[in-house]
Tab-separated table of C-alpha atoms in Angstrom:
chain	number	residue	atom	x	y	z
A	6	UNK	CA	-31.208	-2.498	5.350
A	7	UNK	CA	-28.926	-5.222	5.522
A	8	UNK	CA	-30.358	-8.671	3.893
A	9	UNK	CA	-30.622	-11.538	5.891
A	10	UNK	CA	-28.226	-14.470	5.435
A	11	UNK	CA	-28.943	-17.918	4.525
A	12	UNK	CA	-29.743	-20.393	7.223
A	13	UNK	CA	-26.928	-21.661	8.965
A	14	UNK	CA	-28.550	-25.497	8.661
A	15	UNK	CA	-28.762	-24.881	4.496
A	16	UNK	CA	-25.687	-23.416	4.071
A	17	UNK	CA	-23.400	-25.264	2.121
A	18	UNK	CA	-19.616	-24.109	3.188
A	19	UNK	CA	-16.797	-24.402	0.494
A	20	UNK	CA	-13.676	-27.191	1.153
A	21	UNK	CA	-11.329	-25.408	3.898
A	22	UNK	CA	-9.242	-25.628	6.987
A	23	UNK	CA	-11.211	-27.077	10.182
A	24	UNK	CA	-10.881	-26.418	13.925
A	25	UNK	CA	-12.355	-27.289	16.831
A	26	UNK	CA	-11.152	-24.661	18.652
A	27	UNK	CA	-14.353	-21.572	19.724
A	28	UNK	CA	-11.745	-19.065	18.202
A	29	UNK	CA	-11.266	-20.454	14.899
A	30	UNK	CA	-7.743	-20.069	13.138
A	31	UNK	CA	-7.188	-16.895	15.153
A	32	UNK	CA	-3.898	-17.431	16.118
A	33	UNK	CA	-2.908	-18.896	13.234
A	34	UNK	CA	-3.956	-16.177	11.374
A	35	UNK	CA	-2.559	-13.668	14.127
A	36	UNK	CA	1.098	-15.598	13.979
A	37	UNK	CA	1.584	-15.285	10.071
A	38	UNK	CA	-1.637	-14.281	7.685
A	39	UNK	CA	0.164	-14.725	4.295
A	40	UNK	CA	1.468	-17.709	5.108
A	41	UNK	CA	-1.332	-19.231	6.403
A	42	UNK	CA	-3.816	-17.838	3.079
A	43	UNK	CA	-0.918	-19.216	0.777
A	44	UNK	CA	-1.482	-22.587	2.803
A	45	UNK	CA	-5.437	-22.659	2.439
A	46	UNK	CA	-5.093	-21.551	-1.195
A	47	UNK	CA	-2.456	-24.077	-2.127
A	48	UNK	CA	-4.793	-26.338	-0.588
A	49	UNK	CA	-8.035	-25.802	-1.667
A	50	UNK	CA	-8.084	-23.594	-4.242
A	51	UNK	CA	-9.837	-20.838	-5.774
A	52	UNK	CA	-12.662	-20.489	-3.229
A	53	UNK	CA	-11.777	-21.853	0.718
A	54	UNK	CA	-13.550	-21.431	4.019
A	55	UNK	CA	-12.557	-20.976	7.359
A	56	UNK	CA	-13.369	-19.144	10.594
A	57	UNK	CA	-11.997	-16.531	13.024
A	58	UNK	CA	-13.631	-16.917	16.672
A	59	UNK	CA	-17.371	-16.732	14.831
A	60	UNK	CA	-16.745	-15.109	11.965
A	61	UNK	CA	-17.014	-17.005	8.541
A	62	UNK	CA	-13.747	-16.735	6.543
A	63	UNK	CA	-14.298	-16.554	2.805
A	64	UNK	CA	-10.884	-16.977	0.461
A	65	UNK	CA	-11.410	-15.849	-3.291
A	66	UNK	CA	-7.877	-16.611	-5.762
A	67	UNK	CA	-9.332	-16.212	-9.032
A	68	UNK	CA	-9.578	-13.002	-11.291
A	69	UNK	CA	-13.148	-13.133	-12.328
A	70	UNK	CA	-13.834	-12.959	-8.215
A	71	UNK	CA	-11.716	-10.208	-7.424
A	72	UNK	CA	-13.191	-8.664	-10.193
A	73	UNK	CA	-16.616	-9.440	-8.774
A	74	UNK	CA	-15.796	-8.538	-5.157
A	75	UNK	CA	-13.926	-5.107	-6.036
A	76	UNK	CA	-15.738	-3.959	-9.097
A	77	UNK	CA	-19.089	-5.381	-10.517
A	78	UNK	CA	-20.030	-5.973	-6.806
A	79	UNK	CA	-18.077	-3.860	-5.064
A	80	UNK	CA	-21.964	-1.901	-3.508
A	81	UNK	CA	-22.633	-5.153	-1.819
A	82	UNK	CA	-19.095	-5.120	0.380
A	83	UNK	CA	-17.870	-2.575	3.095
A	84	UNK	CA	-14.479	-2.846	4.575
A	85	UNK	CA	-13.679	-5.997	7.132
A	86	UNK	CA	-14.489	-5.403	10.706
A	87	UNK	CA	-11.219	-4.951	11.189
A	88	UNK	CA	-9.953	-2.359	9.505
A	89	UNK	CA	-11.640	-0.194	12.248
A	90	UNK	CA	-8.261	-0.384	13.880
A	91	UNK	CA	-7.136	1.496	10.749
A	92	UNK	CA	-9.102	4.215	11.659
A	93	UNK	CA	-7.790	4.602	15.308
A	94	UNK	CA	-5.174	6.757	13.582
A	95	UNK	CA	-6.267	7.629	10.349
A	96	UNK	CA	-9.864	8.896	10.854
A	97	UNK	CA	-12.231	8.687	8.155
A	98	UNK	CA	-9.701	9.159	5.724
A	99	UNK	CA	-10.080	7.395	2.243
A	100	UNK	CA	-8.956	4.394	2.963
A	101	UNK	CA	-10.751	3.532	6.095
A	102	UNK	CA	-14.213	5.353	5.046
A	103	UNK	CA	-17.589	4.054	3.951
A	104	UNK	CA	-20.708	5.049	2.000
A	105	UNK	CA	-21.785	8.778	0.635
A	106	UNK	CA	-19.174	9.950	2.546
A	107	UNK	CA	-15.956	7.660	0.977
A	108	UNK	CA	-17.292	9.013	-2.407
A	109	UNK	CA	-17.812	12.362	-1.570
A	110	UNK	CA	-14.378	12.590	-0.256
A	111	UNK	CA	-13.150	11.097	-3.242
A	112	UNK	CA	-14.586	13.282	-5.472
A	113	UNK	CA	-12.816	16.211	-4.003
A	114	UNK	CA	-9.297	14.702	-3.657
A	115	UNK	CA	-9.529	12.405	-7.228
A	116	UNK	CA	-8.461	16.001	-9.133
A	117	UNK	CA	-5.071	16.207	-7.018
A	118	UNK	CA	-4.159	12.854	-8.474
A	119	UNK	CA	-4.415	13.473	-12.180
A	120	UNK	CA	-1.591	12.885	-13.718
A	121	UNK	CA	-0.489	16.601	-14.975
A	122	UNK	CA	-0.499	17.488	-11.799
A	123	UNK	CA	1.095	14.993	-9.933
A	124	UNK	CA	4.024	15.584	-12.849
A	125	UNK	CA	4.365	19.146	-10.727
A	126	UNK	CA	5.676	17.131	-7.474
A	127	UNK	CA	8.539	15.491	-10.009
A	128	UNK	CA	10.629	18.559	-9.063
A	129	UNK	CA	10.149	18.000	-5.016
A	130	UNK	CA	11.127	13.925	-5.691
A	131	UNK	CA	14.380	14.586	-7.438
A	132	UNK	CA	15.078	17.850	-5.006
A	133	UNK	CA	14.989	15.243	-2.161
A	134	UNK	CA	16.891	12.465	-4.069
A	135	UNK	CA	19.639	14.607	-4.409
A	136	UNK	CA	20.102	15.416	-0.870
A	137	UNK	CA	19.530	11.894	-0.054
A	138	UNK	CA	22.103	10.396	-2.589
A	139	UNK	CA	24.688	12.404	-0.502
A	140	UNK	CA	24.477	10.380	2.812
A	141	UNK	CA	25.200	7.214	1.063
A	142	UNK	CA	28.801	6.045	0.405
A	143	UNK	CA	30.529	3.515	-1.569
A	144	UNK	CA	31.079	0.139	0.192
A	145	UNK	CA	29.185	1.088	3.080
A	146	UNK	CA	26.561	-1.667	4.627
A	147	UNK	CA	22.774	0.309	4.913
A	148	UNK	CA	19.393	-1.077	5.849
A	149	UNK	CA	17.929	-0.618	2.644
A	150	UNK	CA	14.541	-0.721	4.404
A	151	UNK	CA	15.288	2.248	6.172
A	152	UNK	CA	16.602	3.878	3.777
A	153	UNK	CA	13.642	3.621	1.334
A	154	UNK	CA	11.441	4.720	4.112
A	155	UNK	CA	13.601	7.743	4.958
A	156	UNK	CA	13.357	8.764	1.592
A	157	UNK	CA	10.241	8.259	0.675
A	158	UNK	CA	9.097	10.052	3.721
A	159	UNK	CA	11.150	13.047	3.324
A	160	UNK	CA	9.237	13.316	-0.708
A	161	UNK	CA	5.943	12.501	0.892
A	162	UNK	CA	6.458	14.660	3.898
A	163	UNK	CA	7.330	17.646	1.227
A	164	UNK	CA	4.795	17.271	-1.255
A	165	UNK	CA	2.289	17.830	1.607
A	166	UNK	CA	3.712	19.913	3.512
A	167	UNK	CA	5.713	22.008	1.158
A	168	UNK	CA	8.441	24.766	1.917
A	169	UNK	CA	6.189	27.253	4.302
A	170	UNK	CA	4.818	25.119	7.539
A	171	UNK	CA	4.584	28.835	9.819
A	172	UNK	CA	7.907	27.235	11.153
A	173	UNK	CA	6.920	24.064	12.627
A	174	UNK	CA	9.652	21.594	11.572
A	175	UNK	CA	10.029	20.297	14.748
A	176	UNK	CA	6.920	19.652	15.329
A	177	UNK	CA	6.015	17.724	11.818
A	178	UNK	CA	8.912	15.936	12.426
A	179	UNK	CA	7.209	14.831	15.477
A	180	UNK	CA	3.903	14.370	14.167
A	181	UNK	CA	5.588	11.942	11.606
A	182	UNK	CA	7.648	9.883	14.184
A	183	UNK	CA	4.312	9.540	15.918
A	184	UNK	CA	2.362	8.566	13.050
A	185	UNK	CA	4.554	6.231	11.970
A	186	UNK	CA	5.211	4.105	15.570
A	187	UNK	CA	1.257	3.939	15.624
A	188	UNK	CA	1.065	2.868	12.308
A	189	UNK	CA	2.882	-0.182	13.194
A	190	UNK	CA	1.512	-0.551	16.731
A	191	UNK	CA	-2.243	-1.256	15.887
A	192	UNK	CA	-1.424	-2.947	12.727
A	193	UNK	CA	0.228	-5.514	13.548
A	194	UNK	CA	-0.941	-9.414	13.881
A	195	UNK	CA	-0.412	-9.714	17.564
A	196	UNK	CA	-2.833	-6.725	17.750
A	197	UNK	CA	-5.668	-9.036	16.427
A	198	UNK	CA	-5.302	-10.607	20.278
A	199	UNK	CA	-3.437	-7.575	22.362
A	200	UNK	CA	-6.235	-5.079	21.602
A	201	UNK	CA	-9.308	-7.375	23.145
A	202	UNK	CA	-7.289	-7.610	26.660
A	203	UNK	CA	-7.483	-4.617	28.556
A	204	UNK	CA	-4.291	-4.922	30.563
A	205	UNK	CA	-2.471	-5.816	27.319
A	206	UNK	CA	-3.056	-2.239	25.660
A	207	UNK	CA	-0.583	0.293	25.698
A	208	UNK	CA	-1.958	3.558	26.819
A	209	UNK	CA	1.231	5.239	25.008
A	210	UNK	CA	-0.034	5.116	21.411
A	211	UNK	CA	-3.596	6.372	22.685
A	212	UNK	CA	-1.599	9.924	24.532
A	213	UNK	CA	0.306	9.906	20.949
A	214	UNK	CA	-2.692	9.743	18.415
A	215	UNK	CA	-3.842	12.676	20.758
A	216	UNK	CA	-0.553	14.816	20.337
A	217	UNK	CA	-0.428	13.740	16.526
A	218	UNK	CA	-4.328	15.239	15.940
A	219	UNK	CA	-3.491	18.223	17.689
A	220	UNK	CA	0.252	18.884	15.685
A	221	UNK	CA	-1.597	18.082	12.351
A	222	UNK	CA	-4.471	20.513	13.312
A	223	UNK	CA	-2.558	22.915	14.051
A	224	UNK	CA	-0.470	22.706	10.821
A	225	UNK	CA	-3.570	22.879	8.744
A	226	UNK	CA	-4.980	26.015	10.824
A	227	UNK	CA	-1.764	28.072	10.243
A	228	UNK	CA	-2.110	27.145	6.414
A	229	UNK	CA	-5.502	28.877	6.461
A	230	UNK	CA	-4.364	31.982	8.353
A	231	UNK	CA	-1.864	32.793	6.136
A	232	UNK	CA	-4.177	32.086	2.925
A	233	UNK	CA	-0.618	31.422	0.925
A	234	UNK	CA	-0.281	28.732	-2.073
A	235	UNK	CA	2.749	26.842	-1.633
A	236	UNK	CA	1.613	24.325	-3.958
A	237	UNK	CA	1.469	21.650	-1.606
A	238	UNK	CA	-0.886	18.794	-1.275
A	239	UNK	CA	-2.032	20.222	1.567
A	240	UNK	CA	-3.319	23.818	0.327
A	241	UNK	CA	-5.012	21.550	-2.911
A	242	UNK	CA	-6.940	19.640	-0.027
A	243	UNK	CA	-8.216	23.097	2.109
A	244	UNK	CA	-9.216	24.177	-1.070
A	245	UNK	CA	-10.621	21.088	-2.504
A	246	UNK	CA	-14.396	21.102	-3.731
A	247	UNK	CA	-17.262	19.223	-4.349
A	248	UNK	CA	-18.352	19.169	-8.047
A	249	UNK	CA	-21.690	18.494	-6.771
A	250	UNK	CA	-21.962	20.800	-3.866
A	251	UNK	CA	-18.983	23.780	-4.709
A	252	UNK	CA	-19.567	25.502	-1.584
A	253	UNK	CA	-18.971	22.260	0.821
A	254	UNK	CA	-15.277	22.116	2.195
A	255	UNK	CA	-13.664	19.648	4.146
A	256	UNK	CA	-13.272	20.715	7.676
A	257	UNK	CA	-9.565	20.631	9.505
A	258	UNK	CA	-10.749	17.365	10.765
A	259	UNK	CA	-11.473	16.022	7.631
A	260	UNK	CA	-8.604	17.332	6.137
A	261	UNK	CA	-6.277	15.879	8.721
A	262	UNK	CA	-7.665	12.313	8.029
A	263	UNK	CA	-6.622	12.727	4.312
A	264	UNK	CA	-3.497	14.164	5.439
A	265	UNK	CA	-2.280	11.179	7.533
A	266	UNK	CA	-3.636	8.706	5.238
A	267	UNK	CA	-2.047	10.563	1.996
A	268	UNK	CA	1.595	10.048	4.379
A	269	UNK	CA	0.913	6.745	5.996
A	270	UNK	CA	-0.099	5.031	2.890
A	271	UNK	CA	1.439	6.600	0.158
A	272	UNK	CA	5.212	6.605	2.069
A	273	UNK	CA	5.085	3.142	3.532
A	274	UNK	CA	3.943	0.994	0.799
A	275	UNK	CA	5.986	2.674	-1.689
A	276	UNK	CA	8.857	2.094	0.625
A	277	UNK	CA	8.634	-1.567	0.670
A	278	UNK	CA	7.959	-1.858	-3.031
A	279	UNK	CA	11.283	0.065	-3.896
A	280	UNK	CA	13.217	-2.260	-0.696
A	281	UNK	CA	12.114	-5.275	-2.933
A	282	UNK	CA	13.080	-3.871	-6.050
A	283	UNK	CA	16.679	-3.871	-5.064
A	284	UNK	CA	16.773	-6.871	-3.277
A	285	UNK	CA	15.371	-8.664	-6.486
A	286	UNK	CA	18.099	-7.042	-8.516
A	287	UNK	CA	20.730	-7.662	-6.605
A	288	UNK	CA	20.163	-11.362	-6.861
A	289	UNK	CA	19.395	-11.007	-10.626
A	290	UNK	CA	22.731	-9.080	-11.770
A	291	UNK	CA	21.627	-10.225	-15.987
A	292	UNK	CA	18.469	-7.705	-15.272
A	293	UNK	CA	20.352	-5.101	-13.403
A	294	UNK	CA	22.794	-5.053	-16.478
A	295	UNK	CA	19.966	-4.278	-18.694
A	296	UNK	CA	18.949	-1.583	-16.684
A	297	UNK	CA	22.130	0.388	-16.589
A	298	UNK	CA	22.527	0.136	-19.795
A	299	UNK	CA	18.516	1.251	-20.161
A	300	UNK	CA	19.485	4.057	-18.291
A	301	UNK	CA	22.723	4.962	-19.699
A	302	UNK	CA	20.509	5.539	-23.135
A	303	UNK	CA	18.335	7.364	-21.872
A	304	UNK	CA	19.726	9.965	-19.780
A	305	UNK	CA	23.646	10.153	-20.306
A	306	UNK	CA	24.193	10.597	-16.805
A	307	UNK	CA	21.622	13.289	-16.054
A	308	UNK	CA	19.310	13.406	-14.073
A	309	UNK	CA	16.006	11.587	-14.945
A	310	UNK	CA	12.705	13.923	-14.971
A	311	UNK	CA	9.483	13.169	-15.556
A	312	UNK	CA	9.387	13.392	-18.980
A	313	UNK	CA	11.575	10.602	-19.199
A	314	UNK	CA	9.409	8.143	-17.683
A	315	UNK	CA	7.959	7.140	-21.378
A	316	UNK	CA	11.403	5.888	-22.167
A	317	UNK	CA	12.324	4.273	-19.195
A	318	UNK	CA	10.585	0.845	-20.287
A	319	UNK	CA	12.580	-1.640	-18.411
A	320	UNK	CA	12.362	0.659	-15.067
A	321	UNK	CA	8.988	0.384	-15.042
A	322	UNK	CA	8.820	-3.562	-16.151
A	323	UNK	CA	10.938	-3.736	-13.140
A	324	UNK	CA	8.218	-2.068	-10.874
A	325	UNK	CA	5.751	-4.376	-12.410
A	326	UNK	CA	7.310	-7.512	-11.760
A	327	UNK	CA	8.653	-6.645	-8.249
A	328	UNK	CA	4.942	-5.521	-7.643
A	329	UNK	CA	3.506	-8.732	-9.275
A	330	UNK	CA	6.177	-10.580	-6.495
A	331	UNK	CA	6.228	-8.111	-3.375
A	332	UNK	CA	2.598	-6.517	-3.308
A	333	UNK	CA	3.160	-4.545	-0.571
A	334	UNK	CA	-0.292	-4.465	0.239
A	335	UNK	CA	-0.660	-8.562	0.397
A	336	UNK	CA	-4.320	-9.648	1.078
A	337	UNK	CA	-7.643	-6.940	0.819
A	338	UNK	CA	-10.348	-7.701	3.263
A	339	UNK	CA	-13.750	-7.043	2.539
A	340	UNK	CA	-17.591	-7.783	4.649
A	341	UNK	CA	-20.851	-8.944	2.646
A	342	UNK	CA	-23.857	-6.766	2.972
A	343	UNK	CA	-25.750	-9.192	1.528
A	344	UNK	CA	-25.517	-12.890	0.150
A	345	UNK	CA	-22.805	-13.237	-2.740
A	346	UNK	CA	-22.603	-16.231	-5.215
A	347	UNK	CA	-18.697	-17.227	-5.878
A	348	UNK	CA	-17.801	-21.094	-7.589
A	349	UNK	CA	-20.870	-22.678	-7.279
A	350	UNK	CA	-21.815	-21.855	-3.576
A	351	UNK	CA	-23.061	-18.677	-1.680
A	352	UNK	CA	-21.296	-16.761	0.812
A	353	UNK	CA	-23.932	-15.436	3.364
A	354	UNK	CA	-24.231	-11.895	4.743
A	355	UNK	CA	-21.642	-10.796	7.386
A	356	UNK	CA	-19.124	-12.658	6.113
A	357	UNK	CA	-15.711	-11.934	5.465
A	358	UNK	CA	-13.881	-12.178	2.085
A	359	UNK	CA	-10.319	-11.940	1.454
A	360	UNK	CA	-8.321	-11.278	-2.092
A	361	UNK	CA	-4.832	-11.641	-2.358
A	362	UNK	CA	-2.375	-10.008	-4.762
A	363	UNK	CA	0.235	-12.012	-3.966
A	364	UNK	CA	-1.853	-15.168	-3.836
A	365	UNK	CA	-3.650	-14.425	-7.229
A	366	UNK	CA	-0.396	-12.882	-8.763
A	367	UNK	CA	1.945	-16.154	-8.050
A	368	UNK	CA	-0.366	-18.507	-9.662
A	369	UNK	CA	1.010	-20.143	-12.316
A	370	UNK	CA	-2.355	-20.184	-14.759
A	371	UNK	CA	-2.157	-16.727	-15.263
A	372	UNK	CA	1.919	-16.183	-14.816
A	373	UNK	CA	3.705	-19.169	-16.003
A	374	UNK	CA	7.091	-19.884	-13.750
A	375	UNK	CA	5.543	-17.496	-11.219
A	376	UNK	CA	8.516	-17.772	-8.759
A	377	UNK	CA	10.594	-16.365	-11.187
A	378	UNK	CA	11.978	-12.728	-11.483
A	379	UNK	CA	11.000	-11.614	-15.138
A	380	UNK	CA	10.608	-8.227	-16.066
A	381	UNK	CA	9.900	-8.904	-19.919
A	382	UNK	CA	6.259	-10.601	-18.378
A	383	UNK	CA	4.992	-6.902	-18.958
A	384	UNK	CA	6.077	-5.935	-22.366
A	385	UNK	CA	2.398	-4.792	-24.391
A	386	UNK	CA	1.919	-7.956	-25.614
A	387	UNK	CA	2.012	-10.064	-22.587
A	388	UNK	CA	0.365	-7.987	-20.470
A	389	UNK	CA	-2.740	-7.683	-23.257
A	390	UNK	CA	-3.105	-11.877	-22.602
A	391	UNK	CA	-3.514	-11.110	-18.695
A	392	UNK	CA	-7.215	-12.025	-17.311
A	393	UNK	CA	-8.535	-8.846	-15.453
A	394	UNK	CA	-7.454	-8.964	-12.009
A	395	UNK	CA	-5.267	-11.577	-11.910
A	396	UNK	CA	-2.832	-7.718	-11.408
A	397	UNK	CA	-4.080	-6.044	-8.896
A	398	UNK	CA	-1.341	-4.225	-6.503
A	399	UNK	CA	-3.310	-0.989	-5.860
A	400	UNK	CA	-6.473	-2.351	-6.051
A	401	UNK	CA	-9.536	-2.143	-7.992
A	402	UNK	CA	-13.194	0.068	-8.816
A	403	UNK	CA	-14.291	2.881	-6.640
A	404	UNK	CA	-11.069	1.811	-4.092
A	405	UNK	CA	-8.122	1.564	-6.007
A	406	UNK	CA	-5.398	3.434	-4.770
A	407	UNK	CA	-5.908	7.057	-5.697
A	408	UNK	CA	-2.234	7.972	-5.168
A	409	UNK	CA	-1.115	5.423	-7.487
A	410	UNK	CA	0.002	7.923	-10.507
A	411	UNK	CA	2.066	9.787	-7.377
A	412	UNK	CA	3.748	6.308	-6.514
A	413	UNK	CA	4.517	4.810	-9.874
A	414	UNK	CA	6.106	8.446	-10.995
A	415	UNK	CA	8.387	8.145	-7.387
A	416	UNK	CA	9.378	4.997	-7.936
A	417	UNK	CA	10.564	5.486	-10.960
A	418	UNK	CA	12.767	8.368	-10.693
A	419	UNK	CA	13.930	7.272	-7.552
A	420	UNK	CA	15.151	3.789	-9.331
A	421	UNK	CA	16.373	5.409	-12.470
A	422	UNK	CA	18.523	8.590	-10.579
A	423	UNK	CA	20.207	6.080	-7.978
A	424	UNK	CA	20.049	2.628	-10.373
A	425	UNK	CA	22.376	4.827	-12.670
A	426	UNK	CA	24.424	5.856	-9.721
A	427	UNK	CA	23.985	2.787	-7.509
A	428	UNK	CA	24.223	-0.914	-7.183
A	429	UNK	CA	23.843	-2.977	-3.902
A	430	UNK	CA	24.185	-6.475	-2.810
A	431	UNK	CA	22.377	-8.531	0.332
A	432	UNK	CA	25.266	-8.651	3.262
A	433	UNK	CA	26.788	-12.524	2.867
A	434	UNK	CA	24.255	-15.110	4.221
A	435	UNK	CA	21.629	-13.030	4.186
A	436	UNK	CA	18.218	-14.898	2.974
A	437	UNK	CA	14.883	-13.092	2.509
A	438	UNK	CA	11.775	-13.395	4.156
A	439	UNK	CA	8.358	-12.104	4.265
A	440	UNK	CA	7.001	-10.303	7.580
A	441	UNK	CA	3.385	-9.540	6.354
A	442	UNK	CA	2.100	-7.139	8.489
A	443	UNK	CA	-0.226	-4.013	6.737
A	444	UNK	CA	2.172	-4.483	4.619
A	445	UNK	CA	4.521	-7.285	3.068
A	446	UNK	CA	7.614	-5.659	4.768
A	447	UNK	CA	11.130	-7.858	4.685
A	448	UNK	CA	11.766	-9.762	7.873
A	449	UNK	CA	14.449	-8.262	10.150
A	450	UNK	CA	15.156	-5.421	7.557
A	451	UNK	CA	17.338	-5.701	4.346
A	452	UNK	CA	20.940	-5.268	4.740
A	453	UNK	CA	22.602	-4.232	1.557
A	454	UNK	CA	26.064	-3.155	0.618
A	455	UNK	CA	26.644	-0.462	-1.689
A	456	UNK	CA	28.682	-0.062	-4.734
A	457	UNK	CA	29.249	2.931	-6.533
A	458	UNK	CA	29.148	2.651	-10.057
């Protein structure tokens, strides 16, 4: 049973934004959420206030809270209201489900994730690289935002998949495009306001997310009359078990939730992390020098595999930093169950709080220059001085980001077998921007030129 919040007359709100307006910051909020968070936290500090239509806004910037809020606390929180829009296409997947249930199901999928297993899929990530290296050409202008999307895609799309889909091609191909157009649909800020009036919604995406169940269904049915092992992740999940209940399975339903989250997810923000990593190079040529010649040591002009990765230090202090710079997953939402001290005041039950990577990761107490691109931030020694939580790109406690081993191994193989190959430059007058949406995606794309080694 939920606890009762403080009295609204006792209640003694934090410093934040005002408005007079019955719906709050909404549209402020809806227009540009980073922007507006990096505003109120610039502002006020490590603990703001503010409201959308009724609901009271909490903002949280410093380590020990996030810790509080994802960790030690993390029983008193559910997801934000609304992330049920998340679950309009990804079911009760992991990351939109709550309760018993979110830890049952992560019980059963944690074992995929360990890391001698996701070493396995380094085969499938360097098969696809290869084929994907081919399409690109020296001196040619790409959207490295597509690109990175295509490709991580294609490895995501095969690691789940695998090789034997009863000859459906087409129709995963389908099922991806799909996915991926109502991905973007119901996430996005204007969706905050579009979804509440009726004549505003777009029936399309509904028909879709009907055609996608179906496709994905049907995939996972012809998986289980053929009882073959492909080694995908999609025979671990029908087999997948319990520890505390062996005999439970997940049913195709269930399965297809995990399925569409383990592709939507994992592929997109991996994407964007990997887009900023070569836009930050590109305008930092002294670091991308280091890494050739990083990479030059290490593998000779080979191809990198997975036991490589120990030696590839400055690929992954790259990752790190870009990460520390580009979360792609920019702000995590969260709703009290119950009343939560933070900085002196309490934040009543039912209210929203928000952490921010990016927010928490640019602040200078923790990250001296933080605007500046700095790989050598995350040698041993510095990162041992780092508060807990003032890193957080995947997360935190029982909700971290349980493909993370999969996307730190794909990122970097796919930086060290093209960085070795492959430089690229931002087309002349380009200038960067943020378009936060679910997740910190580049406005209008990246262009890029490439240059052949």
């Amino acid at each position: 049973m939920q606890k009762p919040s403080l009295p609204d007359m006792v209640i003694n709100y934090p410093p934040g934004p005002k408005s007079r307006s019955p719906l709050g910051h909404l549209f402020e909020f809806a227009r540009n959420p980073l922007a507006f968070l990096v505003d109120v936290a610039a502002a006020y500090g490590d603990i703001a206030h503010f409201k959308i239509r009724k609901r009271d806004v909490y903002l949280l910037v410093h380590p020990e809270d996030v810790q509080e809020v994802l960790v030690t606390r993390q029983r008193h929180f559910v997801k934000n209201p609304g992330f049920q829009t998340i679950k309009k296409i990804l079911g009760e997947g992991l990351l939109s489900s709550e309760g018993t249930f979110h830890l049952r199901q992560r019980r059963m999928i944690q074992p995929i994730f360990h890391k001698h297993k996701v070493a396995n899929y380094g085969e499938i990530m360097l098969e696809r690289l290869v084929s994907f290296e081919k399409r690109w050409k020296d001196g040619s202008q790409i959207s490295m935002d597509q690109e990175m999307a295509r490709l991580t895609l294609e490895i995501v799309g095969k690691a789940l998949f695998g090789a034997e889909v009863g000859g459906r091609t087409d129709q995963i191909s389908t099922a991806l495009n799909d996915a991926m157009s109502l991905f973007h649909h119901i996430t996005s800020p204007a969706a905050l306001i579009r979804d509440r009036i009726p004549f505003l919604k777009d029936r399309r995406f509904e028909r879709g997310k009907e055609r996608l169940d179906i496709e994905i269904v049907e995939i996972i049915r012809s998986y289980r009359r053929e009882e073959s092992d492909t080694g995908s992740l999609l025979n671990l999940l029908i087999e997948a078990r319990d520890e505390e209940d062996p005999q439970a399975r997940m049913t195709d339903e269930q399965i297809r939730d995990e399925a569409l989250t383990l592709l939507l997810a994992g592929h997109e923000t991996t994407a964007v992390a990997l887009t900023w990593v070569w836009y930050l190079l590109s305008q930092h040529p002294e670091v991308e020098a280091e890494l050739h010649e990083e990479l030059n040591r290490v593998l000779a002009g080979r191809q990198p595999v997975v036991d490589d990765i120990p030696q590839l230090t400055l690929t992954a202090r790259i990752l790190e930093e870009t990460l520390r710079l580009y979360p792609p997953v920019y702000m995590l939402g969260r709703q009290t169950l119950e009343d939560f001290p933070a900085r002196g005041y309490i934040i009543p039950a039912g209210s929203s709080v928000i952490v921010s990577p990016f927010i928490t990761q640019r602040d200078a107490r923790f990250f001296p220059e933080p605007e500046r691109f700095n790989p050598q931030r995350w040698t041993p020694e510095n990162r041992s001085r780092l508060p807990k939580f003032a890193f957080f790109p995947f997360g935190g406690g029982q909700r971290v980001c349980i493909g993370e081993p999969f996307a730190r191994q794909e990122s970097i193989l796919i930086l060290a077998a093209l960085g070795q190959v492959w430089s690229a430059r931002t087309v002349p007058g380009y200038r960067a921007d943020v378009q936060p949406r679910v997740t910190l995606r580049p406005r209008g794309g990246m262009p890029m030129i490439l240059k052949k080694r």
